[in-house]
Amino acid sequence: MKPRTLHDEPLIFERNPERGPRGTFRLPAGEVPPVDPRATLPAEQLREPLDLLPDLGELEVVQHFHRLSQMNFAVDEGLYPLGSCTMKYNPRVCERACRLEGFTEVHPLEPDGHVQGALELMWELERALVAITGMAAVTLQPAAGAHGELTGMLMIRKALAARGDARQAVIIPDSAHGTNPASATFAGYRALEIASGPDGTVDMAALDRMMDETVAGIMLTVPNTLGVFEHRIVEISRLVHERGGYVYLDGANLNAFVGRALPGLMGADALHINLHKTFSTPHGGGGPGAGPVAVSEALVPYLPVPRVVREGDAFRMVWEDERSIGPMRGFYANFLVLVRALAYIRGMGSDGLREMSEAAVLLANLVRRRLEGAYHLQYEAPTLHEVVFDDTFQKEHGVTNIDIAKRLLDHGFHPPTVSFPLIVHGALMIEPTESPSPEEVEAFCEAMLAIAREAAEDPERLRTAPHGTPVRRLDEVAAARSPVLRWRKE
Amino acid sequence: MHPWIGVGEADRRRILDELGLDSVDALFETVPAAVRTDRLDLPPAEDEGRLMASMRALSGRNTTAAAVPSFLGAGAYRHVQPSAVDAVLSRAEFFTSYTPYQPEISQGTLQAIFEFQTVIAGLAGLDVANASLYDGATALVEAALMSHRLLRAKRNTVVVAETVHPMYRRVLETYAGALGIAVVTVPPGEDGRTDPGRLAAAAGGDACCLVVQSPNFVGIVEDLPAVAEAAHGAGAMAVQVVAEAASLGILHGGGRFGFDIVCGEAQSLGLPLGFGGPHLGFFACREEHKRQMPGRLVGQTVDADGRRGFCLTLSTREQHIRRAKATSNICSNHGLMALAATVFMELLGGSGLRAMALGSHAAAEETKRRVLMLGDPWRLAYPIAPTFDEFLLVGPAPGEELARRAAEAGVFAGVPSRKWGGSWPDGLLVAATETTRAGEIRALVEVLGRIGR
């Protein structure tokens, strides 16, 4: 990343306002006669020429975004150990595959006979995800993990309604992602928080007390956000099922156990899969993701429509099904993300996917071994693909997890996830993934150890970090106090 | 050993040694035996050549809307695709980064979103816009739920014009049902427009919002000023959803006429059809409602040296802070699609966005004119209604049959208008854009002419 030393990159609106328009992207012309919109459209709704944007040449615009890109950190730049976000390498062949014209230029409402390749691709990806999860069926509709959570909870709601059972609440551990309680709320449920036991997993006695006929089920992350596998998962599912509830598994951390364990054997009724985590589709600076949901036999009737069905060698999109919860979005799925995920699964193969989880767990445990002692570990249970330290030792010198994160930027690494999960104060949640070389991971550990020493020797250096980034530490409090959410002409 | 995995066999042994373990199995001991598996029922890895060949084979079994004359729209439109858009999106600094939680090393993404928010708010005619939502359907849902949050103490009904895309309405019903929010649908008048009086009457005293789509599902520009007035007269929020964002190049967004929320689908602004996704939801509202908005927001601030910079802001609305009380459950949104739209809009500039809208409108008017020259039985379902770049054509057979027969003859003539039901005539929704060539219009006319005989 380039520090912004010479000049800041202005906003596009601030470019050459006085110099007059330049030739912009050339549109097709001369195919049809022009129309005067004043004769064809309601006069009061016609806008005057747009002055929202300057008219610039192509190079000016490309340079603008090139320069902006130089102020971003990326997976391709260095270790991005953002816990729970799974910032792994995005294989370029997947990018190439999803740009094939036979995928990009296909309209979603072409007759089924003209989109057999697209339908087959979706059908095959569903089968692959069934194999990976051991569940009964999959919907590819959800646009992201949180969207998948809501989809799953709405299916559970519908299944309960089908047997005339109006339950009101859902149990969610205090270590859960914020999307879990939010999704429960949007599915019409009250979120009941259950405290984690001393080893960071679900407290069975508390679950036993809470799980009654008013509770629709539990939302559980496996392994949980501490990286700890919920080792009583079978007992938990049994208890919830015995009392008429359903088990929702948050599959955000599926990458920890692909080819080693099956959610279908854990008693899951619904499980979302973040294709942008486990199956390496790019995060894109905040999406698009894709959050397919795998379900047990009990929820199959309630899957969202439209669904792909196979009839002999042909595929068809079915839009109507009375028992379905209905559609969760426009059209079918984030299809071009699905293309990448299937390319990844085919490129990895059965052995590669298993090796992926093993390498992710190995590297995370390497980090844990190297940093133990220098950073405080609140929960000592064995961890899989990620590990959560905290700033207890550094706080003695007045240094917080945020300071540590910002100082890491000066070492050329993306910081870990900070201040999550909420049950660990001053959390630093580290997930290296399977992608980096051990040298890269070791260099990150060296940087973390250097920062731990610096916390004792020169805490001020940390509190004022970062020192070498395109901008210095930003005043996020001021941004929220009087928000400026758009540029305005002065 | 796989090239996408950074750990080789020797590395593996070295790490296991350092951890004092004999085998990687020891790391998985906390996984109970009852849930374990030791194999995956999937094929072995494919090399790049085979992988691309197999993906190419799948893609080859789809007909691209570029290969045949295509007049398909209904929520996804074929517009120009400047090469520079994908070139920018292909920069790893953009596509391999995460949500910009660490602003010091994410200024590129943050500034681009700030520019996006500025242009979208301007197009909508409102004060603020968010960083993106999934698509038009879910944007409409978020608008309805935000209206409900603002007025829920008293009001529990969403009144929606039937001419809002039926697919969007069905998604709204999926969400609203679980929350006990009633959805009331109001059919259009004889001219294909929504009658603001009927909307207001349906509202009674219980509507938290009145929703119209403009241009609507059958292509017609709604009477936005009258709808806004009807909504406010009923004490409800006025919500406009836009499924064809290109229209905003010549038509004012509803904010101009007092709409409280303008949201919708912006696939038309630089995104490929992609068999339906990922597309781009957008959402704009008034300044006074910004703390009830769903999704991410980027704000301007200063760094420790007092220089301008950008960061995510007002995050106390969001699920990672507010959890069960968040304004939405959305986390990953469609950041890269918002970037695409930003690059697209900046490449076209203000005059290009206008020209694209005018070109689309002209192409649709010309298509309309040529098709009507076929004469009986071809006619417009709503002959006098003003349309932007899509219209409802009625012919000698139901829409499904017309579409199928035209496709067999090598033309995607339109989307069957009753694919999802509806009280409008059963025909074809025909869309044209600035990319429509004169030859495509000729091909359409010829094929329809043959079907009509």
Coordinates of C-alpha atoms in Angstrom, one line a residue, chain B residues 25-363:
Chain B
D25 CA -5.8 -36.5 13.9
A26 CA -4.8 -35.4 17.4
L27 CA -6.0 -31.9 16.6
F28 CA -9.5 -33.2 15.9
E29 CA -9.9 -35.2 19.1
T30 CA -12.6 -32.9 20.4
V31 CA -14.8 -33.9 17.5
P32 CA -17.0 -36.7 18.9
A33 CA -16.6 -40.1 17.2
A34 CA -20.4 -40.2 16.4
V35 CA -20.2 -37.2 14.0
R36 CA -16.9 -38.1 12.3
T37 CA -16.4 -39.1 8.7
D38 CA -13.2 -40.1 6.9
R39 CA -14.1 -39.5 3.3
L40 CA -16.1 -37.2 1.1
D41 CA -18.2 -38.5 -1.7
L42 CA -16.9 -36.1 -4.3
P43 CA -14.7 -36.6 -7.4
P44 CA -10.9 -36.1 -7.3
A45 CA -9.3 -32.8 -8.0
E46 CA -9.3 -31.5 -11.6
D47 CA -6.4 -29.6 -13.1
E48 CA -7.0 -26.2 -14.5
G49 CA -7.3 -27.4 -18.1
R50 CA -10.0 -30.0 -17.3
L51 CA -11.7 -27.7 -14.9
M52 CA -12.0 -24.9 -17.4
A53 CA -13.1 -27.4 -20.1
S54 CA -15.9 -28.7 -17.9
M55 CA -17.1 -25.2 -16.9
R56 CA -17.0 -24.1 -20.5
A57 CA -19.1 -27.1 -21.4
L58 CA -21.7 -26.1 -18.8
S59 CA -21.7 -22.5 -19.9
G60 CA -22.0 -23.7 -23.6
R61 CA -25.4 -25.2 -22.7
N62 CA -26.8 -21.8 -22.0
T63 CA -28.1 -19.4 -24.7
T64 CA -26.6 -16.0 -24.0
A65 CA -28.9 -13.0 -24.4
A66 CA -26.2 -11.5 -26.6
A67 CA -26.3 -14.4 -29.1
V68 CA -30.0 -13.9 -30.0
P69 CA -32.2 -10.9 -30.3
S70 CA -33.4 -10.4 -26.8
F71 CA -36.2 -8.3 -25.3
L72 CA -36.2 -9.8 -21.8
G73 CA -36.4 -7.5 -18.9
A74 CA -38.7 -7.8 -15.9
G75 CA -36.1 -6.9 -13.3
A76 CA -32.9 -7.7 -15.2
Y77 CA -31.8 -5.7 -18.2
R78 CA -29.1 -5.9 -20.8
H79 CA -27.2 -2.6 -20.9
V80 CA -23.7 -1.6 -22.0
Q81 CA -20.8 -3.3 -20.2
P82 CA -17.7 -1.0 -20.3
S83 CA -14.5 -3.2 -20.2
A84 CA -13.0 -0.9 -17.6
V85 CA -15.6 -1.9 -15.0
D86 CA -14.5 -5.5 -14.8
A87 CA -10.8 -4.4 -15.0
V88 CA -11.3 -2.4 -11.8
L89 CA -13.2 -5.2 -10.2
S90 CA -10.5 -7.6 -11.0
R91 CA -7.9 -5.7 -9.0
A92 CA -7.1 -7.9 -6.0
E93 CA -7.0 -4.8 -3.8
F94 CA -10.7 -4.6 -4.3
F95 CA -12.0 -8.1 -4.7
T96 CA -9.8 -10.0 -2.2
S97 CA -10.4 -7.6 0.7
Y98 CA -12.9 -7.8 3.5
T99 CA -15.6 -5.4 4.7
P100 CA -13.5 -2.2 5.6
Y101 CA -13.5 -2.6 9.4
Q102 CA -9.9 -1.3 9.5
P103 CA -10.3 2.1 7.8
E104 CA -6.6 2.9 7.8
I105 CA -6.0 0.2 5.2
S106 CA -9.3 0.3 3.4
Q107 CA -9.6 3.9 2.2
G108 CA -10.0 2.7 -1.4
T109 CA -13.1 0.7 -0.7
L110 CA -14.4 3.3 1.7
Q111 CA -14.0 6.3 -0.6
A112 CA -15.6 4.4 -3.5
I113 CA -18.6 3.5 -1.3
F114 CA -18.8 7.2 -0.2
E115 CA -19.0 8.2 -3.9
F116 CA -21.6 5.5 -4.5
Q117 CA -23.7 6.7 -1.6
T118 CA -23.5 10.3 -3.0
V119 CA -24.6 9.4 -6.5
I120 CA -27.4 7.1 -5.4
A121 CA -28.8 9.6 -3.0
G122 CA -28.7 12.2 -5.8
L123 CA -30.5 9.9 -8.2
A124 CA -33.1 9.0 -5.6
G125 CA -33.6 12.7 -4.8
L126 CA -33.0 12.0 -1.1
D127 CA -30.5 12.9 1.5
V128 CA -28.6 9.7 2.3
A129 CA -28.1 6.2 0.8
N130 CA -26.5 3.1 2.2
A131 CA -23.5 1.0 1.0
S132 CA -25.8 -1.6 -0.7
L133 CA -28.2 -4.4 -0.1
Y134 CA -28.6 -7.8 -1.8
D135 CA -31.0 -6.9 -4.6
G136 CA -34.2 -5.1 -5.5
A137 CA -36.5 -7.5 -3.8
T138 CA -34.7 -7.5 -0.4
A139 CA -34.3 -3.7 -0.6
L140 CA -38.1 -3.4 -0.8
V141 CA -38.4 -5.7 2.2
E142 CA -36.0 -3.5 4.2
A143 CA -37.9 -0.4 3.2
A144 CA -41.2 -1.9 4.4
L145 CA -39.6 -3.1 7.6
M146 CA -38.0 0.3 8.3
S147 CA -41.4 2.0 7.8
H148 CA -42.8 -0.5 10.2
R149 CA -40.1 0.2 12.8
L150 CA -40.8 3.9 12.5
L151 CA -44.6 3.6 12.9
R152 CA -45.1 0.2 14.5
A153 CA -46.6 1.5 17.6
K154 CA -49.7 2.4 15.7
R155 CA -49.5 0.7 12.3
N156 CA -49.1 -2.9 11.1
T157 CA -50.0 -3.0 7.4
V158 CA -47.9 -2.6 4.2
V159 CA -50.0 -1.4 1.3
V160 CA -48.3 -2.4 -2.0
A161 CA -49.4 -1.7 -5.6
E162 CA -49.9 -4.9 -7.5
T163 CA -47.7 -3.4 -10.2
V164 CA -44.7 -3.8 -7.9
H165 CA -42.7 -6.7 -9.4
P166 CA -44.6 -9.8 -8.3
M167 CA -41.3 -11.5 -7.4
Y168 CA -40.5 -8.6 -5.0
R169 CA -44.0 -8.8 -3.5
R170 CA -43.7 -12.5 -2.9
V171 CA -40.4 -12.0 -1.1
L172 CA -42.1 -9.3 1.0
E173 CA -44.8 -11.8 1.9
T174 CA -42.1 -14.3 3.0
Y175 CA -40.6 -11.8 5.4
A176 CA -43.8 -10.1 6.6
G177 CA -45.6 -13.3 7.4
A178 CA -43.2 -14.2 10.1
L179 CA -43.4 -10.8 11.7
G180 CA -47.2 -10.7 11.7
I181 CA -47.2 -7.7 9.3
A182 CA -50.2 -7.6 7.0
V183 CA -49.6 -7.0 3.3
V184 CA -52.5 -5.5 1.3
T185 CA -52.2 -5.5 -2.5
V186 CA -54.0 -2.9 -4.7
P187 CA -54.6 -3.7 -8.4
P188 CA -53.9 -1.1 -11.1
G189 CA -56.5 1.0 -12.8
E190 CA -57.6 0.6 -16.4
D191 CA -54.7 2.6 -17.6
G192 CA -52.1 0.3 -15.9
R193 CA -51.2 2.9 -13.4
T194 CA -51.9 2.7 -9.7
D195 CA -54.7 4.9 -8.5
P196 CA -53.4 6.9 -5.5
G197 CA -57.0 7.2 -4.2
R198 CA -57.4 3.4 -4.1
L199 CA -54.0 3.1 -2.4
A200 CA -55.0 5.6 0.3
A201 CA -58.4 3.8 0.7
A202 CA -56.7 0.5 1.2
A203 CA -54.4 2.1 3.8
G204 CA -57.2 2.9 6.1
G205 CA -55.6 4.0 9.3
D206 CA -53.2 1.1 9.7
A207 CA -50.7 1.5 6.9
C208 CA -47.0 2.1 7.8
C209 CA -46.2 2.6 4.2
L210 CA -47.5 2.8 0.6
V211 CA -45.3 1.1 -1.9
V212 CA -45.2 1.7 -5.7
Q213 CA -42.8 0.7 -8.3
S214 CA -42.0 3.2 -11.0
P215 CA -41.5 2.4 -13.8
N216 CA -43.9 -0.3 -12.7
F217 CA -43.9 -4.1 -13.5
V218 CA -45.7 -3.4 -16.8
G219 CA -43.3 -0.6 -17.7
I220 CA -45.5 2.3 -16.8
V221 CA -44.3 5.5 -15.1
E222 CA -46.5 5.9 -12.0
D223 CA -48.0 9.3 -10.9
L224 CA -45.4 9.7 -8.2
P225 CA -46.4 13.2 -6.9
A226 CA -50.0 11.9 -6.3
V227 CA -48.8 8.7 -4.6
A228 CA -46.6 10.6 -2.2
E229 CA -49.5 12.9 -1.4
A230 CA -51.8 9.9 -0.8
A231 CA -49.3 8.2 1.4
H232 CA -48.7 11.3 3.6
G233 CA -52.5 11.9 3.6
A234 CA -52.9 8.5 5.1
G235 CA -50.1 9.1 7.7
A236 CA -47.9 6.5 6.0
M237 CA -44.4 6.5 4.6
A238 CA -44.2 6.8 0.8
V239 CA -41.9 4.1 -0.7
Q240 CA -40.7 3.9 -4.3
V241 CA -39.0 0.8 -5.6
V242 CA -37.2 1.0 -8.8
A243 CA -36.4 -2.2 -10.8
E244 CA -34.9 -0.5 -13.8
A245 CA -32.3 2.0 -12.4
A246 CA -31.4 3.2 -15.9
S247 CA -34.7 5.2 -15.8
L248 CA -33.2 7.5 -13.2
G249 CA -31.1 9.0 -15.9
I250 CA -34.1 11.0 -17.2
L251 CA -36.7 10.5 -14.5
H252 CA -36.5 12.1 -11.1
G253 CA -36.3 9.7 -8.1
G254 CA -39.3 9.9 -5.8
G255 CA -37.5 12.0 -3.2
R256 CA -38.2 15.0 -5.5
F257 CA -41.9 14.5 -4.9
G258 CA -41.7 13.8 -1.2
F259 CA -41.1 10.0 -1.1
D260 CA -39.5 9.0 2.2
I261 CA -37.6 5.9 0.8
V262 CA -36.4 5.2 -2.7
C263 CA -34.9 1.8 -3.1
G264 CA -34.5 -0.9 -5.7
E265 CA -32.3 -2.8 -8.1
A266 CA -29.3 -1.3 -9.8
Q267 CA -28.1 -4.2 -11.9
S268 CA -28.6 -1.9 -14.9
L269 CA -25.7 0.2 -13.8
G270 CA -22.8 -1.9 -14.9
L271 CA -23.6 -5.5 -13.8
P272 CA -24.0 -8.5 -16.0
L273 CA -27.3 -10.4 -16.1
G274 CA -25.4 -13.3 -14.5
F275 CA -28.5 -15.6 -14.5
G276 CA -30.0 -13.4 -11.8
G277 CA -27.2 -12.5 -9.5
P278 CA -25.3 -11.1 -7.8
H279 CA -27.2 -7.9 -8.5
L280 CA -27.3 -4.8 -6.5
G281 CA -29.9 -3.5 -4.0
F282 CA -29.8 0.2 -3.2
F283 CA -31.6 2.2 -0.5
A284 CA -32.0 5.9 0.1
C285 CA -33.9 7.9 2.6
R286 CA -34.3 11.1 4.5
E287 CA -31.6 12.4 6.8
E288 CA -34.0 12.3 9.8
H289 CA -34.4 8.5 9.4
K290 CA -30.8 7.6 8.9
R291 CA -30.5 5.9 12.3
Q292 CA -33.2 3.5 11.3
M293 CA -31.5 2.5 8.0
P294 CA -30.5 -1.1 7.3
G295 CA -27.0 -2.1 6.2
R296 CA -23.6 -0.5 6.1
L297 CA -22.9 3.3 5.9
V298 CA -19.7 5.0 5.1
G299 CA -19.1 8.4 6.7
Q300 CA -16.4 11.1 6.3
T301 CA -14.1 11.9 9.2
V302 CA -10.5 13.0 9.9
D303 CA -7.4 11.1 10.9
A304 CA -5.0 11.9 13.7
D305 CA -3.3 14.5 11.5
G306 CA -6.6 16.2 10.6
R307 CA -6.7 14.9 7.0
R308 CA -9.9 13.8 5.5
G309 CA -10.6 10.0 5.5
F310 CA -13.6 7.7 5.5
C311 CA -14.9 4.9 7.8
L312 CA -17.9 2.8 8.5
T313 CA -20.3 4.7 10.7
L314 CA -23.5 4.6 12.7
S315 CA -22.7 0.9 13.3
T316 CA -24.8 0.9 16.5
R317 CA -27.7 0.2 14.2
E318 CA -26.1 -3.0 13.0
Q319 CA -26.2 -6.6 14.1
H320 CA -22.6 -6.9 15.3
I321 CA -23.3 -4.2 17.9
R322 CA -27.0 -4.2 18.5
R323 CA -27.6 -7.9 18.0
A324 CA -31.3 -8.8 18.5
K325 CA -32.3 -5.2 18.3
A326 CA -30.4 -4.4 15.0
T327 CA -32.2 -2.5 12.2
S328 CA -31.4 -5.5 9.9
N329 CA -29.6 -8.8 10.1
I330 CA -27.5 -8.0 7.0
C331 CA -23.8 -8.3 7.4
S332 CA -22.1 -9.2 4.0
N333 CA -23.8 -7.0 1.5
H334 CA -23.0 -6.4 -2.2
G335 CA -19.9 -4.2 -1.8
L336 CA -18.2 -5.3 -5.0
M337 CA -21.4 -4.7 -7.0
A338 CA -21.7 -1.2 -5.5
L339 CA -18.1 -0.7 -6.7
A340 CA -19.0 -1.9 -10.2
A341 CA -21.9 0.6 -10.3
T342 CA -19.7 3.4 -9.1
V343 CA -17.1 2.7 -11.8
F344 CA -19.9 2.4 -14.4
M345 CA -21.5 5.7 -13.4
E346 CA -18.2 7.5 -13.3
L347 CA -17.2 6.2 -16.8
L348 CA -20.6 7.4 -18.2
G349 CA -20.6 10.6 -16.3
G350 CA -23.8 12.6 -15.8
S351 CA -24.3 13.1 -19.5
G352 CA -23.8 9.4 -20.3
L353 CA -26.3 8.3 -17.7
R354 CA -28.8 10.6 -19.3
A355 CA -27.9 9.4 -22.8
M356 CA -28.2 5.8 -21.7
A357 CA -31.7 6.4 -20.4
L358 CA -32.7 8.3 -23.5
G359 CA -31.3 5.6 -25.7
S360 CA -33.2 2.9 -23.8
H361 CA -36.4 4.9 -24.0
A362 CA -36.0 5.6 -27.7
A363 CA -35.3 1.9 -28.4

